[in-house]
């Protein structure tokens, strides 16, 4: 019976009821897993015929698991690995905004994960606040989105400026982009938590995946 | 013309277009304002016939401004002050969960602010994870909500457990409840940012107001 | 001879050559000094016929020292106390911008100290980035300033947005305005140090005085 | 005579009376020791005929010392190295619970060290709180243990949930699993120290060894 | 039915099954509760005929609730309040050691809570490591205890020295005693977590109560 | 039309109006960009005939982009890469002071960037405060500068001592030089922010580039 | 017999052998002790005819204990209380330097404690590095001292500059003087620990007493 | 004339008057210097016929500079490099105590640097407080030293215990030995700063060199 809810493969108990329970797809955090563990997990899901997504999958891990012949798709920038396809199509549009070029890996992780869950994503990249005209030239489009993910490192000001201009909720993602007193993203994280603009909530540093999961749960509200 | 977008009263520029722009009501952060500044701000909104909400309003501030005869409503626990009424009614239900009794001021701030913006709120208080049966006895009701605010201090584990059981997005609010290595809520904040559960986003410590604003923007998705 | 450079009054050595050496007026940091020490210092400068400025002077300290009959001027908001007048008039204009009403004490400290040193100051208050239209409606005026002081608490994003729009140097002053993860101004400080905009330098939290001193030294460049 | 209590080998004074004094076996912290130092230490214990355990022994260190022909046993996951065998058998059962797959090296260090000291260990792995049903399906077994070690990274909520459900003492071990605001285990450590559940005490980040030592001293209470 | 496991009194859900579930007595954390909330809670337990213990009860709170005529016992130093009596008598002895006089409130909280749960407690106060002879003159007695609580502020070295000399488990309690770089007990906490001695686990700063709860669960091992 | 203000090359929006808007040259932060991205950016500026400067350009990046035949100049110590030449000549002199030999890479970044913007730079290296005679022997020359950049790691005392002796504004640059409790430059940063000397403002750790940008904006005051 | 080494008065074990063992006088840290505890301690030393020194004695504590008629001497600035007289006279001279007027309470604690132990003290106050001429005008005198205590808050640069000019050891005392990013003396502490000058060691923030104890042990070297 | 006090070799100003001024030998901090810079510095001192010491000299740096034929002596453990010989012989004895084997590199740096300055050093290694008998068996010898350096990582308790037993000043050196919440030596540093024992002062993490310099200045007191 346990096997209906999770599959016990010794070093892991694979959650098979997550989609039913939380409406989110099965996902694997690849970092910190051995090549063998990752392969075993992917094969188990394949056997159960469950589409699954992996994040933080290194190039080296991908090279190992693709040898197995599993039908995998991999994004080098986002480090997202996909097995199978999620059939659901969500209503609504998610805008993913990123402040600078160095924030792209995180923004792409968010965008690709969201797309895997059936969301339509629009990307607005390199729209940081130091050159405000870049953001302002796109703002009318951004305003039309149902939910917004705003990705920024350094001083992390992008979500504040965006949230003051739109009516959609803004999911802020601090990145570890910066140096010195950016403290690997801590400064951006703290800035976003202290935003004077309203309607912003925050996920962990570099957590594009988490932001996509929040967006997914938000857009489900529309479905209900 | 400027006066269409904001009203300049010297020490402040009151934002009169916020509702149009962001869909959120006018609000005043009362802490750090003098009695006279707060009164002047409330009177200006009254003159413009705009309903407005104040947060972190001390008993002493309330006692001062109520002398003016403005039709104010004040919550002692939540420290929320209201002028006028927001006519909008939102579809959907917001569940506000709190871990312990000491978290109630923050939870009530969230609940009362949300109600002011037209949201239907259901309260689930003292459902912390140390006595899991209390939460589990309510979980079927909580699952029906469209959005969830989870308020907790100390180790801040409530959002993780809740988010693993529901399909609605969870807005996590760390509180400054605790002592020693709780560091005035920092521990709960960090714990919530690192949740292994999915669909959680976080606002600042004790920021019940901010959580309500996020919930409001989320529920607007349903309206679109 | 020592008395030409400083005056030794036991618990302090009053620097009498600072103006000659650094071009800045004599100043006294009042916090942490007893009433008697402060009075003795002011009287010594009065005897030496040197104009002097005190910062962080509490109402209680002011009430004590004004009893002496010294010709003092005091600002309740800025907590700046002045003895005598600085005759120098500087060329150029300094813009002092503040994000919110709660930042005014720090902004006024900066403005009043700068005015004491002979600078023409223009004030732009409550122009925080959450309601960008307020800042943009003033930006053409701000652009004309020779130097800019930008004061903000919480996420401290104002200097980034301003600096991206102007050619004058921006002196960023973080304030302790905020709560929770603002950590008494640390978040704003870190954000300003990590600004992606160029031409920003930063002073200590709540240090309006220090910002004015930097502005004064900057405007002296014009005089040379 | 000194040689009865410790053996001085120049760079180290090997504690030969620890078992008598504290009831715990001799152990060596291998990290930070040169290959030569480690070998010399192991050989000395071998000569004294004392069973000894090494922790944090890298694969490279193990490869070096095994060349000596000493009868060593090594765990690749736990990085525990063993020389000789501990004859004592302890009464009572220790449950080792781990939240996720990435926490296994720490959990295994705890389990293998405990087993070396004569304790019977039961392992419950991948029972993190985000999928509560995994933990709940095992809880009746866990309740039977005399002492529990709960290992978790990220938000570190596992010990709180477990301790609320059992009567045995819970030794919480935070791990460095996570990223961003997990700060290499600091968040899990703080969360565990602030647990609202009772009967939890905490050891250093990734200190599976230390947790086993505490468990050993606890179970000795039964022996007395 | 719910009333069998907890009693819902609106602002709180009183856990009535804790003793059955975890073997620990009902307890109330008084700090942060209003006088009225505290009284209501105590009266509810009185009605249910359940002995209960309150910690961090201020003198002012005690003065309020004793007016009710409830049969309360209060410790001024420990700030522990007791209602009713715990009939259980535990086997085994707990030694409570404190480094300095200023650590006594925390040590007494631990001792009185432990005694309430039926434990026999022996106190060893002012045995800090700066005057080692004080500790050494008592060590033979301390060695006989089944479990040890070691309370210290400042550099927190006491648990390290004690644990190296005994075979019982040591529960280390850092206190906020100190100043400057003691950071309200953070230094003692970190020192205890990094102890080079074995068999030490740590609870939150000033958490004498928590240490007693751990001791209670440890001594139950003996009962099984 | 957008192309007049910025050039959209997919992963980046190159700011072409920055010089008009802020008076500062186009610059590229090379760290975190792929070789291909960097090359594409440089080629785009070359096509637009805009002189551009890159900072934090690794040797490896330089080796890659120079293969393209672009007329690049590279500084190994400063890691500054230049394409084209800035024709403007600024009036005034900038003194760049560095405390120790290990601070030279940062000091050189500041100096070379400033020179690229048309500033005359004078270098004063290895003038740290531990051997005060070195600084004092140069102070008369330093006093003549219009603006001063003071670069120091470890305790970061150089700006305090310099600013007390001169009338020019001092831009303080903390460096990550040091070890242990220097925390990669945090100590120097904090010390500079707390300077008791007046006329000091601070940029991020190791941010020689940022200091040069501030100096450039300062010297423009003279031009107006 | 125990009574030869310490006197057990219940809440404290008074160390009576400290002078013999460590060459330092008996001292009492008054902060955190009740009035009654302090009085009892002083009376016990009086009975044993041992001269004793108390630090951090509040005015209110002094007022209480002086009622007893004990022959006490109290310093309002230093908060040092003395009972009896130390007869020893040490050879050598200690210079106590302080950066600013607000550092005087800490400097005086150091000076008065040192004098109580028989040391000849010379005071050099308000010699901070922002006005270097004040320090330089006294440096020839300071050079003659056998040991130097350098007290400073804010950026804490004084010890670095002094130590580079003298051959005596410098004991650096950071003070909590400052605001914002001084973090109650943490910045000064870190700066002093990272000094590029040689021969500096550091004590806790505001620990004038501790510095005097180190100086006393240093000057004993001369006696041997 | 300048050449009498320092030698300017472009990237560095070699301090030639340090010994006269501060009584300490010339020293070079090798970390962060290029091979070429280090060689040039050593050659310059050789030409001036000044004995010099280098610290933190990597094996790779040593291999480079020894090619020059300079008469260098290198310690692999301490990473100290010596050129020439210091003829001075100091009176008095320095004890260097280290808690664990992993602390030896720092202890050896202290010992070898001290010996280079003419001090007689006695080494007491692996005497950490977890096995107190090791320290106590040596304490009578240690008591005879004129000054003591105590080196420890992890919880850093060694200096507290030693200082309580001796009359010589104790220079505490925290090391980065440890893991997790040792934070690379921060915990040991903080613990040492908060020692309840008297006569302890502290240097930076891993700063064996700095401790030796303090010891040298202390022992000079004896010479005067």
PDB file of C-alpha atoms in Angstrom, chain B residues 74-208:
ATOM      1  CA  UNK B  74      -8.728  50.117  15.508  1.00  0.00           C
ATOM      2  CA  UNK B  75      -7.581  46.584  16.387  1.00  0.00           C
ATOM      3  CA  UNK B  76      -5.571  46.419  19.598  1.00  0.00           C
ATOM      4  CA  UNK B  77      -3.976  43.073  18.897  1.00  0.00           C
ATOM      5  CA  UNK B  78      -3.262  43.677  15.212  1.00  0.00           C
ATOM      6  CA  UNK B  79      -2.470  47.399  15.620  1.00  0.00           C
ATOM      7  CA  UNK B  80      -4.357  47.965  12.340  1.00  0.00           C
ATOM      8  CA  UNK B  81      -6.302  51.223  11.957  1.00  0.00           C
ATOM      9  CA  UNK B  82      -8.962  51.668   9.261  1.00  0.00           C
ATOM     10  CA  UNK B  83     -10.574  54.729   7.733  1.00  0.00           C
ATOM     11  CA  UNK B  84     -13.511  54.088   5.467  1.00  0.00           C
ATOM     12  CA  UNK B  85     -14.384  50.827   3.847  1.00  0.00           C
ATOM     13  CA  UNK B  86     -13.162  48.953   0.863  1.00  0.00           C
ATOM     14  CA  UNK B  87     -16.192  48.045  -1.281  1.00  0.00           C
ATOM     15  CA  UNK B  88     -14.572  45.363  -3.449  1.00  0.00           C
ATOM     16  CA  UNK B  89     -15.389  41.730  -2.622  1.00  0.00           C
ATOM     17  CA  UNK B  90     -12.832  39.186  -3.787  1.00  0.00           C
ATOM     18  CA  UNK B  91     -13.685  35.667  -4.828  1.00  0.00           C
ATOM     19  CA  UNK B  92     -11.787  32.847  -3.107  1.00  0.00           C
ATOM     20  CA  UNK B  93     -10.802  32.097   0.457  1.00  0.00           C
ATOM     21  CA  UNK B  94      -7.601  32.840   2.357  1.00  0.00           C
ATOM     22  CA  UNK B  95      -6.548  30.604   5.259  1.00  0.00           C
ATOM     23  CA  UNK B  96      -4.412  32.254   7.937  1.00  0.00           C
ATOM     24  CA  UNK B  97      -2.569  29.666  10.064  1.00  0.00           C
ATOM     25  CA  UNK B  98      -0.492  30.564  13.119  1.00  0.00           C
ATOM     26  CA  UNK B  99       1.869  28.278  15.041  1.00  0.00           C
ATOM     27  CA  UNK B 100       1.478  29.652  18.560  1.00  0.00           C
ATOM     28  CA  UNK B 101      -0.419  32.128  20.693  1.00  0.00           C
ATOM     29  CA  UNK B 102       2.438  34.607  20.634  1.00  0.00           C
ATOM     30  CA  UNK B 103       2.198  34.755  16.823  1.00  0.00           C
ATOM     31  CA  UNK B 104      -1.350  36.118  16.945  1.00  0.00           C
ATOM     32  CA  UNK B 105      -0.606  39.850  16.549  1.00  0.00           C
ATOM     33  CA  UNK B 106       1.120  39.160  13.236  1.00  0.00           C
ATOM     34  CA  UNK B 107      -1.538  36.700  12.103  1.00  0.00           C
ATOM     35  CA  UNK B 108      -4.284  39.168  12.969  1.00  0.00           C
ATOM     36  CA  UNK B 109      -2.505  41.947  11.069  1.00  0.00           C
ATOM     37  CA  UNK B 110      -2.516  39.694   8.018  1.00  0.00           C
ATOM     38  CA  UNK B 111      -6.140  38.649   8.503  1.00  0.00           C
ATOM     39  CA  UNK B 112      -7.543  42.130   9.133  1.00  0.00           C
ATOM     40  CA  UNK B 113      -5.628  43.713   6.273  1.00  0.00           C
ATOM     41  CA  UNK B 114      -6.821  40.965   3.923  1.00  0.00           C
ATOM     42  CA  UNK B 115     -10.388  41.425   5.060  1.00  0.00           C
ATOM     43  CA  UNK B 116     -10.118  45.170   4.433  1.00  0.00           C
ATOM     44  CA  UNK B 117      -9.203  44.415   0.815  1.00  0.00           C
ATOM     45  CA  UNK B 118     -12.346  42.320   0.411  1.00  0.00           C
ATOM     46  CA  UNK B 119     -10.978  38.844   1.029  1.00  0.00           C
ATOM     47  CA  UNK B 120     -12.821  36.112   2.976  1.00  0.00           C
ATOM     48  CA  UNK B 121     -10.447  34.884   5.714  1.00  0.00           C
ATOM     49  CA  UNK B 122     -10.476  31.716   7.793  1.00  0.00           C
ATOM     50  CA  UNK B 123      -8.268  31.559  10.894  1.00  0.00           C
ATOM     51  CA  UNK B 124      -6.421  28.455  12.157  1.00  0.00           C
ATOM     52  CA  UNK B 125      -4.477  29.402  15.276  1.00  0.00           C
ATOM     53  CA  UNK B 126      -2.092  27.479  17.569  1.00  0.00           C
ATOM     54  CA  UNK B 127      -1.459  24.695  15.068  1.00  0.00           C
ATOM     55  CA  UNK B 128       2.345  24.483  15.490  1.00  0.00           C
ATOM     56  CA  UNK B 129       4.213  21.335  14.467  1.00  0.00           C
ATOM     57  CA  UNK B 130       5.281  20.241  17.958  1.00  0.00           C
ATOM     58  CA  UNK B 131       1.748  18.916  18.473  1.00  0.00           C
ATOM     59  CA  UNK B 132       1.081  17.744  14.950  1.00  0.00           C
ATOM     60  CA  UNK B 133      -2.382  16.380  15.737  1.00  0.00           C
ATOM     61  CA  UNK B 134      -3.706  19.930  16.101  1.00  0.00           C
ATOM     62  CA  UNK B 135      -2.743  20.776  12.523  1.00  0.00           C
ATOM     63  CA  UNK B 136      -3.799  17.422  11.113  1.00  0.00           C
ATOM     64  CA  UNK B 137      -7.252  17.759  12.694  1.00  0.00           C
ATOM     65  CA  UNK B 138      -7.793  20.914  10.606  1.00  0.00           C
ATOM     66  CA  UNK B 139      -5.947  20.067   7.413  1.00  0.00           C
ATOM     67  CA  UNK B 140      -8.957  19.034   5.346  1.00  0.00           C
ATOM     68  CA  UNK B 141     -10.487  22.485   5.856  1.00  0.00           C
ATOM     69  CA  UNK B 142      -7.210  24.257   5.145  1.00  0.00           C
ATOM     70  CA  UNK B 143      -6.822  22.335   1.886  1.00  0.00           C
ATOM     71  CA  UNK B 144      -9.921  24.066   0.528  1.00  0.00           C
ATOM     72  CA  UNK B 145      -8.414  27.559   0.702  1.00  0.00           C
ATOM     73  CA  UNK B 146      -7.216  29.317  -2.469  1.00  0.00           C
ATOM     74  CA  UNK B 147      -4.210  30.814  -0.724  1.00  0.00           C
ATOM     75  CA  UNK B 148      -2.602  30.217   2.669  1.00  0.00           C
ATOM     76  CA  UNK B 149      -0.671  32.468   4.997  1.00  0.00           C
ATOM     77  CA  UNK B 150       1.421  30.496   7.518  1.00  0.00           C
ATOM     78  CA  UNK B 151       2.750  32.458  10.476  1.00  0.00           C
ATOM     79  CA  UNK B 152       5.422  31.068  12.824  1.00  0.00           C
ATOM     80  CA  UNK B 153       8.342  32.116  14.999  1.00  0.00           C
ATOM     81  CA  UNK B 154      11.077  30.032  16.670  1.00  0.00           C
ATOM     82  CA  UNK B 155      12.162  27.346  14.166  1.00  0.00           C
ATOM     83  CA  UNK B 156       9.476  28.364  11.625  1.00  0.00           C
ATOM     84  CA  UNK B 157       8.594  24.845  10.511  1.00  0.00           C
ATOM     85  CA  UNK B 158       4.858  25.329  10.007  1.00  0.00           C
ATOM     86  CA  UNK B 159       4.966  26.460   6.333  1.00  0.00           C
ATOM     87  CA  UNK B 160       7.079  23.430   5.347  1.00  0.00           C
ATOM     88  CA  UNK B 161       4.633  20.966   6.839  1.00  0.00           C
ATOM     89  CA  UNK B 162       1.558  22.770   5.484  1.00  0.00           C
ATOM     90  CA  UNK B 163       2.939  23.239   1.971  1.00  0.00           C
ATOM     91  CA  UNK B 164       3.652  19.539   1.681  1.00  0.00           C
ATOM     92  CA  UNK B 165      -0.025  18.802   2.256  1.00  0.00           C
ATOM     93  CA  UNK B 166      -1.887  21.337   0.097  1.00  0.00           C
ATOM     94  CA  UNK B 167      -2.131  22.578  -3.488  1.00  0.00           C
ATOM     95  CA  UNK B 168      -2.561  26.283  -2.683  1.00  0.00           C
ATOM     96  CA  UNK B 169       0.408  28.672  -2.573  1.00  0.00           C
ATOM     97  CA  UNK B 170       1.756  29.274   0.936  1.00  0.00           C
ATOM     98  CA  UNK B 171       2.925  32.737   1.968  1.00  0.00           C
ATOM     99  CA  UNK B 172       5.256  32.247   4.918  1.00  0.00           C
ATOM    100  CA  UNK B 173       5.534  34.931   7.602  1.00  0.00           C
ATOM    101  CA  UNK B 174       8.349  34.533  10.117  1.00  0.00           C
ATOM    102  CA  UNK B 175       7.733  36.208  13.471  1.00  0.00           C
ATOM    103  CA  UNK B 176      10.106  37.585  16.064  1.00  0.00           C
ATOM    104  CA  UNK B 177       8.661  35.189  18.634  1.00  0.00           C
ATOM    105  CA  UNK B 178      11.399  33.287  20.443  1.00  0.00           C
ATOM    106  CA  UNK B 179      14.603  34.115  22.315  1.00  0.00           C
ATOM    107  CA  UNK B 180      18.327  33.428  22.233  1.00  0.00           C
ATOM    108  CA  UNK B 181      19.309  31.976  18.871  1.00  0.00           C
ATOM    109  CA  UNK B 182      15.979  32.930  17.307  1.00  0.00           C
ATOM    110  CA  UNK B 183      17.636  36.299  16.726  1.00  0.00           C
ATOM    111  CA  UNK B 184      14.334  38.187  16.662  1.00  0.00           C
ATOM    112  CA  UNK B 185      12.905  36.081  13.871  1.00  0.00           C
ATOM    113  CA  UNK B 186      15.984  35.630  11.714  1.00  0.00           C
ATOM    114  CA  UNK B 187      16.024  31.888  12.357  1.00  0.00           C
ATOM    115  CA  UNK B 188      12.386  31.476  11.331  1.00  0.00           C
ATOM    116  CA  UNK B 189      13.014  33.623   8.248  1.00  0.00           C
ATOM    117  CA  UNK B 190      15.993  31.552   7.155  1.00  0.00           C
ATOM    118  CA  UNK B 191      14.192  28.286   7.821  1.00  0.00           C
ATOM    119  CA  UNK B 192      11.248  29.345   5.673  1.00  0.00           C
ATOM    120  CA  UNK B 193      13.525  30.428   2.818  1.00  0.00           C
ATOM    121  CA  UNK B 194      15.157  27.001   2.907  1.00  0.00           C
ATOM    122  CA  UNK B 195      11.975  24.974   3.024  1.00  0.00           C
ATOM    123  CA  UNK B 196      12.228  21.613   1.322  1.00  0.00           C
ATOM    124  CA  UNK B 197       8.507  21.866   0.523  1.00  0.00           C
ATOM    125  CA  UNK B 198       7.410  23.526  -2.693  1.00  0.00           C
ATOM    126  CA  UNK B 199       5.169  26.470  -3.364  1.00  0.00           C
ATOM    127  CA  UNK B 200       6.357  28.619  -0.464  1.00  0.00           C
ATOM    128  CA  UNK B 201       7.425  32.233  -0.707  1.00  0.00           C
ATOM    129  CA  UNK B 202       8.420  34.440   2.190  1.00  0.00           C
ATOM    130  CA  UNK B 203       7.937  38.002   3.419  1.00  0.00           C
ATOM    131  CA  UNK B 204       9.819  40.029   6.026  1.00  0.00           C
ATOM    132  CA  UNK B 205       9.783  39.176   9.746  1.00  0.00           C
ATOM    133  CA  UNK B 206       6.476  40.122  11.417  1.00  0.00           C
ATOM    134  CA  UNK B 207       5.184  41.426   8.076  1.00  0.00           C
ATOM    135  CA  UNK B 208       1.571  40.258   8.284  1.00  0.00           C
TER     136      UNK B 208
END
